[in-house]
Amino acid sequence: MVFAHTASQEELKAAKVPLAWRDQCSALLIPLNTCRRKNFYLPWECENERHGYEKCQYDDMMRRMKKMSKLKLQQAEELEDV
């Protein structure tokens, strides 16, 4: 599964996204932060952008958890074979 939500390094640098936030959902973070700045970080503004970004973060976490559980299962099977 390839995510289409990753922004290029040039886009992230231009948007001044911190390194810690440059992940699989970075392309969704840029318009969210733009909307937040434009609306003075009001919590009821930018809901669509925020929900899209949070959904992407959740899906990415679930993907990583499934991958980790498969790796643990493979390691347990390898230990049983030895």
Short mmCIF file of C-alpha atoms in Angstrom, two decimals:
data_model
loop_
_atom_site.label_atom_id
_atom_site.label_comp_id
_atom_site.label_asym_id
_atom_site.label_seq_id
_atom_site.Cartn_x
_atom_site.Cartn_y
_atom_site.Cartn_z
CA MET A 1 0.00 0.00 0.00
CA VAL A 2 1.49 3.33 -1.08
CA PHE A 3 0.29 6.52 0.55
CA ALA A 4 -0.29 9.54 -1.66
CA HIS A 5 -0.23 11.83 1.36
CA THR A 6 3.51 12.45 1.49
CA ALA A 7 4.73 15.91 0.55
CA SER A 8 8.14 16.55 -0.99
CA GLN A 9 10.97 17.90 1.11
CA GLU A 10 10.79 21.22 -0.76
CA GLU A 11 7.07 21.58 0.02
CA LEU A 12 7.65 20.75 3.67
CA LYS A 13 10.54 23.18 3.94
CA ALA A 14 8.49 25.96 2.28
CA ALA A 15 5.61 25.30 4.69
CA LYS A 16 8.07 25.26 7.64
CA VAL A 17 6.87 21.87 8.87
CA PRO A 18 9.10 20.64 11.73
CA LEU A 19 11.12 17.49 11.09
CA ALA A 20 9.15 15.54 13.71
CA TRP A 21 5.93 16.02 11.71
CA ARG A 22 7.31 14.96 8.30
CA ASP A 23 5.68 11.56 7.96
CA GLN A 24 3.29 9.69 5.68
CA CYS A 25 0.54 12.28 6.23
CA SER A 26 2.64 15.39 5.75
CA ALA A 27 0.79 16.53 2.61
CA LEU A 28 -2.41 16.75 4.66
CA LEU A 29 -0.70 18.70 7.42
CA ILE A 30 0.29 21.61 5.17
CA PRO A 31 -3.28 22.73 4.31
CA LEU A 32 -4.36 22.04 7.90
CA ASN A 33 -1.68 24.34 9.32
CA THR A 34 -2.45 26.98 6.69
CA CYS A 35 -6.13 26.88 7.66
CA ARG A 36 -5.25 27.02 11.36
CA ARG A 37 -3.07 30.10 10.91
CA LYS A 38 -5.68 31.80 8.77
CA ASN A 39 -8.40 31.19 11.38
CA PHE A 40 -6.30 31.96 14.48
CA TYR A 41 -6.36 28.30 15.62
CA LEU A 42 -10.06 28.39 16.45
CA PRO A 43 -11.02 24.81 17.39
CA TRP A 44 -14.27 24.78 15.38
CA GLU A 45 -12.55 25.86 12.17
CA CYS A 46 -10.64 23.53 9.81
CA GLU A 47 -12.58 20.45 10.97
CA ASN A 48 -12.51 18.72 7.57
CA GLU A 49 -8.76 19.17 7.25
CA ARG A 50 -8.16 18.04 10.82
CA HIS A 51 -10.31 14.92 10.48
CA GLY A 52 -8.60 13.99 7.23
CA TYR A 53 -5.17 14.37 8.84
CA GLU A 54 -6.18 12.43 11.97
CA LYS A 55 -7.67 9.61 9.85
CA CYS A 56 -4.42 9.38 7.91
CA GLN A 57 -2.44 9.24 11.17
CA TYR A 58 -4.73 6.50 12.51
CA ASP A 59 -4.49 4.44 9.32
CA ASP A 60 -0.70 4.77 9.36
CA MET A 61 -0.55 3.64 13.00
CA MET A 62 -2.75 0.62 12.26
CA ARG A 63 -0.57 -0.29 9.26
CA ARG A 64 2.56 -0.15 11.42
CA MET A 65 0.93 -2.21 14.19
CA LYS A 66 -0.11 -4.93 11.74
CA LYS A 67 3.39 -5.02 10.28
CA MET A 68 4.90 -5.30 13.75
CA SER A 69 2.58 -8.13 14.77
CA LYS A 70 3.50 -10.04 11.59
CA LEU A 71 7.20 -9.59 12.38
CA LYS A 72 6.70 -10.83 15.93
CA LEU A 73 4.79 -13.85 14.66
CA GLN A 74 7.54 -14.64 12.17
CA GLN A 75 10.19 -14.35 14.88
CA ALA A 76 8.21 -16.66 17.18
CA GLU A 77 7.90 -19.23 14.37
CA GLU A 78 11.62 -19.02 13.64
CA LEU A 79 12.41 -19.62 17.32
CA GLU A 80 10.14 -22.68 17.34
CA ASP A 81 11.93 -24.13 14.33
CA VAL A 82 15.36 -23.86 16.00
#
